[in-house]
XYZ file of C-alpha atoms in Angstrom:
640
model
C 118.230 80.654 94.163
C 119.253 80.137 90.520
C 118.603 83.867 89.905
C 120.853 84.788 92.690
C 123.554 82.452 91.545
C 123.456 83.857 88.130
C 123.649 87.569 89.160
C 126.156 87.183 92.050
C 128.558 84.739 90.539
C 128.932 82.990 93.908
C 128.824 79.322 94.673
C 125.811 77.583 95.890
C 127.180 77.249 99.387
C 128.169 80.817 99.730
C 124.753 81.948 98.593
C 122.977 79.455 100.906
C 125.130 80.516 103.938
C 124.375 84.170 103.172
C 120.693 83.666 102.964
C 120.715 81.848 106.216
C 122.350 84.788 107.952
C 119.969 87.353 106.265
C 116.870 85.327 107.203
C 118.257 84.932 110.784
C 118.660 88.772 111.009
C 115.159 89.254 109.472
C 116.829 91.274 106.636
C 115.459 88.841 103.971
C 112.062 87.350 103.778
C 111.179 84.076 101.925
C 108.171 82.093 100.791
C 107.786 78.695 99.226
C 105.186 78.316 96.555
C 102.690 75.593 96.932
C 102.487 75.139 93.159
C 106.032 74.576 92.022
C 107.700 74.465 95.577
C 110.136 77.153 94.501
C 111.473 79.476 97.239
C 111.409 83.210 96.609
C 113.464 85.704 98.627
C 112.719 89.388 99.144
C 114.776 92.060 100.919
C 113.089 93.653 104.007
C 114.167 97.298 103.991
C 112.271 98.237 107.105
C 114.162 95.771 109.294
C 117.447 96.989 107.557
C 116.488 100.570 108.344
C 115.815 99.518 112.056
C 119.501 98.774 112.543
C 120.125 102.544 112.741
C 117.965 102.578 115.910
C 119.798 99.921 117.699
C 121.373 102.282 120.138
C 118.052 103.887 120.890
C 116.382 100.590 121.500
C 119.079 99.633 123.963
C 118.765 103.020 125.829
C 114.995 102.853 126.025
C 115.197 99.352 127.596
C 117.752 100.386 130.082
C 115.743 103.388 131.134
C 112.649 101.209 131.760
C 114.058 97.923 132.861
C 117.768 98.275 133.678
C 121.208 97.510 132.209
C 120.809 93.736 132.063
C 117.537 94.004 130.033
C 119.361 96.415 127.727
C 122.022 93.765 127.194
C 119.286 91.141 126.372
C 117.874 93.499 123.686
C 121.407 94.006 122.334
C 122.038 90.326 121.967
C 118.709 89.712 120.284
C 119.461 92.448 117.866
C 122.794 90.846 117.046
C 121.192 87.438 116.676
C 118.054 88.458 114.857
C 116.089 85.823 116.752
C 117.085 83.139 119.183
C 115.635 80.407 121.284
C 115.490 80.917 125.020
C 117.764 77.983 125.599
C 120.337 79.489 123.242
C 120.311 82.729 125.171
C 120.787 80.875 128.441
C 123.781 79.033 126.921
C 125.190 82.267 125.577
C 125.026 83.895 129.034
C 126.418 80.695 130.567
C 123.947 81.068 133.404
C 123.038 78.467 135.960
C 120.059 78.217 138.423
C 120.588 79.619 141.790
C 119.577 77.776 144.864
C 117.854 80.658 146.616
C 116.822 83.940 145.260
C 118.287 86.881 147.248
C 116.432 89.896 145.769
C 116.445 92.013 148.837
C 120.184 92.086 149.165
C 122.433 94.641 147.508
C 124.431 91.777 146.134
C 121.600 90.413 144.040
C 122.862 89.275 140.673
C 120.452 91.405 138.685
C 117.562 92.560 140.869
C 114.144 91.694 139.398
C 111.692 93.306 137.183
C 108.197 94.319 138.294
C 105.290 94.464 135.804
C 107.301 96.363 133.200
C 107.481 99.558 135.311
C 110.368 99.590 137.684
C 114.036 99.347 136.530
C 116.185 96.184 137.068
C 118.905 96.454 139.556
C 122.090 95.363 137.822
C 125.309 94.546 139.623
C 128.649 93.249 138.398
C 127.785 89.682 139.410
C 126.992 87.130 136.679
C 123.162 86.748 136.399
C 121.488 83.401 137.140
C 118.929 81.468 135.222
C 115.981 82.905 137.207
C 116.922 86.451 136.554
C 117.355 85.852 132.794
C 113.948 84.082 132.502
C 112.302 86.854 134.509
C 113.782 89.425 132.461
C 112.764 87.720 129.264
C 109.158 87.254 130.496
C 108.852 90.835 131.571
C 110.128 92.133 128.225
C 107.717 89.606 126.551
C 104.815 90.841 128.556
C 105.622 94.523 127.854
C 105.891 93.798 124.163
C 109.397 94.815 123.572
C 110.209 91.313 122.425
C 107.749 88.909 120.788
C 107.414 85.288 119.854
C 108.421 84.492 116.186
C 105.670 83.410 113.869
C 106.040 82.212 110.322
C 104.253 85.343 109.093
C 107.235 87.357 110.402
C 109.500 85.893 107.787
C 107.119 85.995 104.801
C 106.782 88.907 102.490
C 103.735 91.156 102.986
C 102.044 90.187 99.755
C 102.377 86.475 100.577
C 101.015 87.080 104.052
C 97.981 88.745 102.641
C 97.437 85.885 100.072
C 97.596 83.346 102.967
C 95.279 85.395 105.011
C 92.752 85.691 102.167
C 92.861 81.969 101.595
C 92.212 81.303 105.340
C 89.261 83.740 105.356
C 87.799 82.260 102.250
C 87.368 78.987 104.016
C 84.596 80.714 106.185
C 81.237 79.766 104.774
C 79.800 83.261 104.579
C 82.721 84.544 102.617
C 82.529 81.858 99.957
C 81.039 82.961 96.575
C 80.787 86.509 95.195
C 80.991 89.323 97.728
C 78.774 92.436 97.390
C 78.071 95.518 99.414
C 78.814 95.268 103.085
C 80.319 91.801 102.669
C 83.288 93.219 100.896
C 83.946 95.479 103.926
C 83.445 92.581 106.331
C 85.831 90.449 104.228
C 88.503 93.079 104.250
C 88.031 93.454 107.978
C 88.455 89.755 108.526
C 91.656 89.674 106.455
C 93.175 92.567 108.388
C 92.178 90.913 111.669
C 93.828 87.668 110.553
C 97.035 89.542 109.791
C 96.959 91.255 113.166
C 96.359 87.888 114.922
C 99.314 86.375 113.172
C 101.542 89.330 113.908
C 100.515 89.241 117.629
C 100.354 85.329 117.934
C 96.716 85.536 118.855
C 95.356 83.363 116.175
C 93.739 80.033 117.101
C 95.692 78.338 114.356
C 99.024 79.123 116.122
C 99.743 76.089 118.106
C 101.455 76.897 121.426
C 104.723 75.182 122.144
C 104.443 72.156 124.468
C 100.884 73.025 125.180
C 101.790 76.462 126.746
C 99.615 79.307 125.622
C 102.037 82.069 126.658
C 105.386 80.225 126.747
C 105.694 80.402 130.568
C 105.927 77.637 133.125
C 107.258 76.778 136.605
C 109.762 74.071 137.475
C 108.140 71.415 139.645
C 110.696 71.746 142.354
C 110.014 75.535 142.499
C 106.265 75.280 142.864
C 106.234 74.829 146.573
C 108.909 77.400 147.383
C 107.402 80.020 145.094
C 103.987 79.700 146.681
C 104.970 81.708 149.744
C 106.607 84.455 147.734
C 103.960 87.040 147.081
C 104.049 90.567 146.168
C 104.328 92.957 149.164
C 101.912 95.850 148.921
C 101.429 98.911 150.983
C 98.120 100.247 152.319
C 97.737 102.561 149.309
C 98.251 99.860 146.706
C 101.773 100.723 145.837
C 104.448 98.130 145.446
C 106.915 97.844 148.332
C 110.422 99.094 147.255
C 113.751 97.769 148.258
C 116.989 99.603 147.611
C 115.140 102.139 145.410
C 113.550 99.588 143.118
C 110.162 97.891 143.082
C 110.583 94.404 144.526
C 108.354 91.558 143.552
C 108.961 87.834 143.293
C 105.989 87.335 140.955
C 108.181 86.766 137.895
C 111.026 85.234 139.834
C 111.061 81.483 139.447
C 109.107 81.655 136.073
C 110.714 79.556 133.383
C 109.916 80.123 129.792
C 109.856 77.261 127.350
C 113.439 76.501 126.267
C 112.208 76.181 122.624
C 110.432 79.401 122.543
C 111.906 81.631 119.713
C 111.961 85.373 120.491
C 112.920 88.467 118.464
C 112.882 92.250 119.070
C 109.543 93.967 118.386
C 110.476 97.091 116.560
C 106.968 98.547 116.637
C 106.739 98.610 120.409
C 109.787 100.853 120.534
C 107.992 103.161 118.269
C 105.227 103.549 120.858
C 107.871 104.397 123.504
C 109.446 106.942 121.220
C 106.114 108.479 120.494
C 105.363 108.824 124.199
C 108.589 110.457 124.814
C 107.994 112.986 122.063
C 104.474 113.799 123.421
C 105.825 114.405 126.842
C 108.395 116.825 125.515
C 105.640 118.614 123.555
C 103.457 118.723 126.687
C 106.333 120.212 128.786
C 106.895 122.837 126.230
C 103.296 123.800 125.758
C 101.797 123.344 129.284
C 104.473 122.862 131.897
C 106.986 120.535 133.526
C 104.727 119.409 136.332
C 101.910 118.631 134.046
C 104.243 116.854 131.713
C 105.209 114.448 134.530
C 101.445 113.584 135.081
C 101.162 113.164 131.329
C 104.218 110.812 131.286
C 102.724 108.694 134.015
C 99.416 108.490 132.049
C 101.191 107.473 128.808
C 103.193 104.908 130.677
C 99.984 103.277 132.004
C 98.548 103.278 128.366
C 101.716 102.014 126.843
C 101.425 98.445 128.103
C 98.157 98.029 126.136
C 99.620 99.302 122.912
C 101.635 96.993 120.716
C 102.278 99.515 117.869
C 101.559 103.058 116.995
C 99.089 102.384 114.181
C 96.666 100.357 116.252
C 93.036 100.427 115.288
C 91.839 100.316 118.938
C 94.152 103.084 120.101
C 91.525 105.802 119.570
C 88.424 103.986 120.754
C 87.723 106.563 123.501
C 84.013 107.341 122.972
C 82.359 104.076 123.901
C 79.966 104.147 126.876
C 79.550 100.356 127.105
C 80.352 99.078 130.497
C 81.918 95.933 128.973
C 84.046 97.966 126.651
C 86.949 95.603 125.596
C 89.265 98.585 125.163
C 88.823 99.656 128.739
C 92.611 99.316 129.151
C 92.841 102.451 127.085
C 91.344 104.595 129.909
C 93.129 105.677 133.075
C 91.580 107.215 136.208
C 93.219 109.801 138.528
C 93.147 107.151 141.171
C 95.505 104.951 139.261
C 97.821 107.811 138.649
C 97.901 108.880 142.243
C 99.896 105.751 143.323
C 102.786 106.810 141.098
C 103.470 110.142 142.883
C 105.212 110.152 146.209
C 105.134 112.870 148.805
C 108.105 114.679 147.421
C 106.470 115.374 144.066
C 105.489 119.030 143.839
C 102.091 118.597 142.070
C 100.983 121.975 143.236
C 103.970 123.765 141.739
C 102.418 124.195 138.201
C 99.041 125.475 139.306
C 98.131 128.931 140.539
C 95.364 129.579 143.037
C 93.027 132.604 142.705
C 90.522 134.030 144.996
C 87.240 134.172 143.092
C 86.313 137.503 144.692
C 89.492 139.019 143.154
C 88.652 137.876 139.581
C 87.281 140.642 137.361
C 85.068 138.789 135.007
C 84.317 141.854 132.968
C 87.890 141.911 131.553
C 87.198 138.703 129.679
C 84.120 140.021 127.889
C 84.686 141.032 124.236
C 84.823 144.746 123.755
C 81.924 144.819 121.300
C 79.720 142.898 123.817
C 80.869 145.261 126.549
C 79.944 148.266 124.397
C 76.511 146.805 123.657
C 76.007 146.198 127.388
C 76.924 149.786 128.159
C 74.554 151.200 125.453
C 71.720 148.958 126.797
C 71.979 150.599 130.219
C 69.610 153.467 131.102
C 71.701 156.734 130.613
C 75.381 155.809 130.995
C 75.413 156.689 134.683
C 76.848 153.323 135.466
C 79.961 153.938 133.374
C 80.481 157.385 134.956
C 80.135 156.089 138.475
C 82.665 153.358 137.610
C 85.114 155.946 136.450
C 84.664 157.888 139.656
C 85.018 154.823 141.730
C 88.165 154.032 139.897
C 89.612 157.407 140.477
C 88.690 157.236 144.173
C 90.301 153.866 144.552
C 93.473 155.137 142.985
C 93.536 158.011 145.367
C 93.153 155.574 148.324
C 96.318 153.738 147.407
C 95.136 150.981 145.153
C 96.045 150.470 141.522
C 93.877 150.596 138.413
C 92.831 147.638 136.411
C 95.592 148.221 133.793
C 98.215 148.503 136.503
C 96.803 145.457 138.188
C 97.153 143.534 134.897
C 100.717 144.543 134.487
C 101.485 143.451 138.020
C 99.720 140.118 137.474
C 101.670 139.437 134.389
C 105.020 140.126 136.063
C 103.995 138.067 139.109
C 104.721 140.910 141.512
C 102.440 143.720 142.559
C 104.722 145.206 145.179
C 103.214 146.810 148.238
C 100.569 148.758 146.238
C 97.858 146.126 145.900
C 96.922 142.574 146.563
C 98.149 140.018 144.113
C 95.271 138.086 142.489
C 97.261 134.906 142.246
C 97.493 134.159 145.915
C 101.027 132.852 146.125
C 101.067 133.151 149.888
C 98.101 130.816 150.062
C 99.433 127.399 151.127
C 98.484 124.720 148.622
C 96.977 121.466 149.801
C 99.443 118.920 151.262
C 100.320 115.997 149.040
C 100.015 113.616 151.962
C 96.181 114.180 151.720
C 95.095 111.592 149.250
C 92.014 113.380 148.036
C 94.031 116.620 147.609
C 96.472 114.696 145.521
C 93.657 113.360 143.339
C 92.397 116.853 142.887
C 95.791 118.131 141.773
C 96.239 115.405 139.352
C 92.719 116.054 138.004
C 93.673 119.721 137.588
C 96.752 118.916 135.604
C 94.825 116.622 133.424
C 92.234 119.335 132.783
C 95.084 121.620 131.701
C 96.162 119.052 129.279
C 92.686 118.430 128.013
C 91.896 122.169 127.527
C 94.996 122.898 125.506
C 94.660 123.452 121.860
C 96.539 120.281 121.080
C 94.131 118.273 123.311
C 96.717 116.032 124.923
C 94.113 113.990 126.796
C 90.384 113.357 126.342
C 88.046 113.471 129.390
C 85.512 110.640 129.671
C 82.811 111.966 131.948
C 81.717 109.873 134.859
C 78.196 108.479 135.337
C 76.426 106.243 137.810
C 78.249 103.112 136.651
C 81.797 104.321 136.275
C 84.250 106.882 137.472
C 85.786 109.678 135.529
C 88.596 108.521 133.302
C 91.104 109.967 130.862
C 92.228 108.715 127.475
C 94.619 109.886 124.780
C 93.620 110.264 121.068
C 97.020 109.209 119.561
C 95.847 109.498 116.020
C 95.039 113.233 116.444
C 98.266 113.959 118.335
C 100.391 112.135 115.716
C 98.900 114.311 113.071
C 99.684 117.339 115.212
C 103.280 116.196 115.616
C 103.725 115.668 111.839
C 102.257 119.135 111.157
C 104.594 120.715 113.654
C 107.591 119.009 112.011
C 106.518 120.182 108.600
C 106.095 123.660 109.826
C 109.399 123.612 111.474
C 111.050 122.406 108.187
C 109.270 125.114 106.151
C 110.255 127.763 108.596
C 113.917 126.621 108.536
C 114.119 126.616 104.734
C 112.012 129.508 103.690
C 111.528 131.766 106.718
C 108.640 133.020 108.768
C 106.695 134.564 105.861
C 106.501 131.203 104.171
C 105.292 129.653 107.362
C 102.530 132.219 107.523
C 101.527 131.479 104.092
C 101.282 127.710 104.882
C 99.061 128.333 107.901
C 96.802 130.563 105.955
C 96.414 127.981 103.138
C 95.771 125.295 105.678
C 93.122 127.225 107.433
C 91.270 128.792 104.418
C 91.869 126.061 101.803
C 92.553 126.947 98.063
C 93.289 130.573 97.482
C 94.615 132.665 94.574
C 97.688 134.891 94.838
C 95.657 138.075 95.555
C 93.639 136.473 98.374
C 96.888 135.204 99.983
C 98.389 138.631 99.833
C 95.391 140.346 101.321
C 95.049 137.849 104.203
C 98.769 137.604 104.939
C 99.393 141.306 104.707
C 102.668 140.615 102.796
C 103.980 142.377 99.613
C 102.749 140.748 96.435
C 106.293 140.443 95.032
C 107.445 138.569 98.258
C 104.378 136.326 98.123
C 104.938 135.409 94.471
C 108.556 134.504 95.159
C 107.588 132.435 98.171
C 104.820 130.558 96.363
C 107.080 129.918 93.270
C 109.915 128.587 95.413
C 107.817 126.233 97.576
C 105.904 124.957 94.507
C 109.197 124.201 92.716
C 110.513 122.259 95.746
C 107.206 120.263 96.008
C 105.965 121.627 99.343
C 103.105 123.610 97.849
C 100.519 122.576 95.230
C 98.967 124.663 92.372
C 95.595 124.023 90.693
C 94.711 125.543 87.357
C 91.022 126.133 86.430
C 90.321 127.477 82.950
C 87.436 129.821 82.393
C 86.872 128.489 78.816
C 87.828 125.570 76.661
C 90.737 127.358 75.034
C 92.823 127.105 78.190
C 94.778 130.260 77.636
C 96.882 131.528 80.530
C 95.197 134.784 80.633
C 91.824 133.060 80.884
C 92.952 130.614 83.753
C 92.571 130.921 87.492
C 95.399 129.638 89.625
C 94.709 128.417 93.166
C 97.342 127.578 95.702
C 96.868 124.939 98.383
C 98.770 122.984 100.958
C 98.537 119.229 101.042
C 100.058 117.884 104.273
C 100.266 114.330 102.917
C 102.154 115.222 99.838
C 104.473 117.510 101.834
C 105.104 114.760 104.305
C 106.135 112.355 101.666
C 108.410 114.911 100.027
C 110.140 115.870 103.292
C 110.425 112.073 104.184
C 112.048 111.364 100.856
C 114.536 114.218 101.368
C 115.305 112.997 104.888
C 116.131 109.518 103.527
C 118.468 111.107 101.058
C 120.153 113.217 103.724
C 120.711 110.068 105.828
C 122.197 108.202 102.890
C 124.618 111.044 102.349
C 125.655 111.175 106.008
C 126.410 107.455 105.899
C 128.444 108.018 102.653
C 130.275 110.893 104.186
C 131.243 108.763 107.062
C 132.611 106.111 104.761
C 134.607 108.576 102.673
C 136.089 110.297 105.763
C 136.994 106.956 107.371
C 138.803 105.781 104.207
C 141.091 108.880 104.280
C 142.407 107.968 107.754
C 142.057 104.182 107.573
C 145.749 103.532 108.176
C 145.754 105.531 111.478
C 142.401 103.816 112.490
C 143.885 100.367 111.846
C 146.951 101.142 113.734
C 145.059 102.351 116.705
C 142.885 99.339 116.699
C 145.813 96.921 117.201
C 145.787 95.067 120.435
C 149.191 96.257 121.395
C 148.268 99.881 120.869
C 144.913 99.959 122.483
C 145.277 101.894 125.853
C 148.691 102.967 124.914
C 148.043 105.509 122.126
C 150.251 108.141 123.693
C 153.263 105.713 123.590
C 152.842 104.163 120.117
C 151.090 106.889 118.152
C 152.793 110.170 117.024
C 151.464 113.622 117.614
C 150.000 113.906 114.054
C 148.448 110.455 114.258
C 146.792 111.217 117.565
C 145.519 114.500 116.184
C 144.157 112.793 113.090
C 142.486 110.095 115.222
C 140.908 112.611 117.529
C 139.616 114.675 114.570
C 138.084 111.536 112.989
C 136.306 110.515 116.172
C 134.863 114.119 116.528
C 133.672 114.081 112.953
C 132.231 110.706 113.206
C 130.319 111.659 116.357
C 128.861 114.769 114.780
C 127.774 112.906 111.631
C 126.156 110.117 113.580
C 124.462 112.648 115.893
C 122.956 114.263 112.808
C 121.950 110.845 111.651
C 120.066 110.265 114.816
C 118.335 113.529 114.581
C 117.250 112.762 111.051
C 115.974 109.387 112.278
C 113.773 111.190 114.949
C 112.271 113.174 112.007
C 111.661 109.930 110.170
C 109.941 108.451 113.176
C 107.435 111.340 113.321
C 106.627 111.454 109.679
C 106.458 107.685 109.045
C 106.116 105.662 112.292
C 103.886 107.822 114.526
């Protein structure tokens, strides 16, 4: 505090009030030393950066849970953190006498297990719908309970965790060998437990382990309200939304303090990006199956960088990370009869498939040479000529027709489009189709899903290696950036270096089949900008340039950091440009913002003023749109 007073020149009251607001918004962290009881403050730049994503957070919440849930997230973003009772007072809600979820006039509809949207009407929400929404968002992880570690700097959190772990008997004294690794693992686990409110030292409020309770007068009436399920296990839907009263009537503790969990929104953004990549690489129908798979896995992931997110190889029946696996049976309940699962898969008659076409030419040549006297190849040619004379087409023509998807009247099409696919109403056929789409995703070069084979104790399940897919997303963004700046030849050089490792200029030229002068210019330009690295290896101790070997290599991590730094600078320039352009037309903006002018711009503003105001709004929209696209790049390079 004294240091802030000395540097700012403000009064003690002004600085104190400002710090309260910053701490409330989680823009400033603080820690009080146990030695001299001095409070230290530190700026939290990650929370400050998250303000740019406020609109995306609200949009994601509205898409998942409805407009009212998006409003709750918006209010929590404005408040930083708030008690449940404070939110109820802010909404000025009251408890309704009887829930009317099945009516179109329901005040808010109701959420169901974090999957269906909330049905929002113009009526004011009641207390039950507010608590139900908060509980659903809390269970989904989009909001979390505030712990004291959330407002402490990272270094102080680690110091507190180390002191807590050192109280354990086996970690007292000098640590050697494996004990150091176990000690570090215990410290990291303690930090994660504090962050997720799972630590035993965290005392639940009013004896509630999860902050939920029921009013005594609601206990009898709520017992008869159970979830209605259909024969196939799906939730009964009313008015196009999943209806359940499981969360209706649940009351959170009024003293429970909640805040927005920014890391959970990173998981949702990553899933959206993976679905877009799957649609581009595999197909739209397969991407829908993939989106449903990611939605099932999302509820078990609190953040992108989760240590258990890639635990997919365990064969233990009591695997604690079993929630990271999804079976085709679980996905089948999400697809209704109108979903065209068979649209993205072609059916082929096995008797019409020419296996010989898929054999490598060298192997085929060896096979022909190994035959007795070549009569087989001659007979095949004669048969091909005879077949062409009889009205059928040759193998080359058949391939051409197969690619174009139309063979005309000359031959049979190998992909049997006229064959009727299995009906979706057949449950087993639906499972087979879903499994086919999952196999397409698993066999792709990106390996969107991993197949966990079935055995005598468990069924076949599917998992996602988020770590490998995140690396692939980052690499694709780096390649896209290099292609945009330097062209396709530079992208070819990057891929060669990534595959082969360190190469000299001559080797890159020979492999890339590019002119040496062009290669030299590309390598020099990318090295100067920091996207390519150069290693010098002298042949003797004199280190003369003529006696030195130069090897070029591509380091994805260094390139990622460089592109991320440049993206930060570009975002800062966009925000500065918005500020400068706004100052130029500030007079017109202030006039248009007057209460007597709002809605009557044509009457009170001149032609030039309306034109200036329209131009400013269009420019602001373009710049903010570019800011959002740059933020998407930051999310891939930093958060995923």
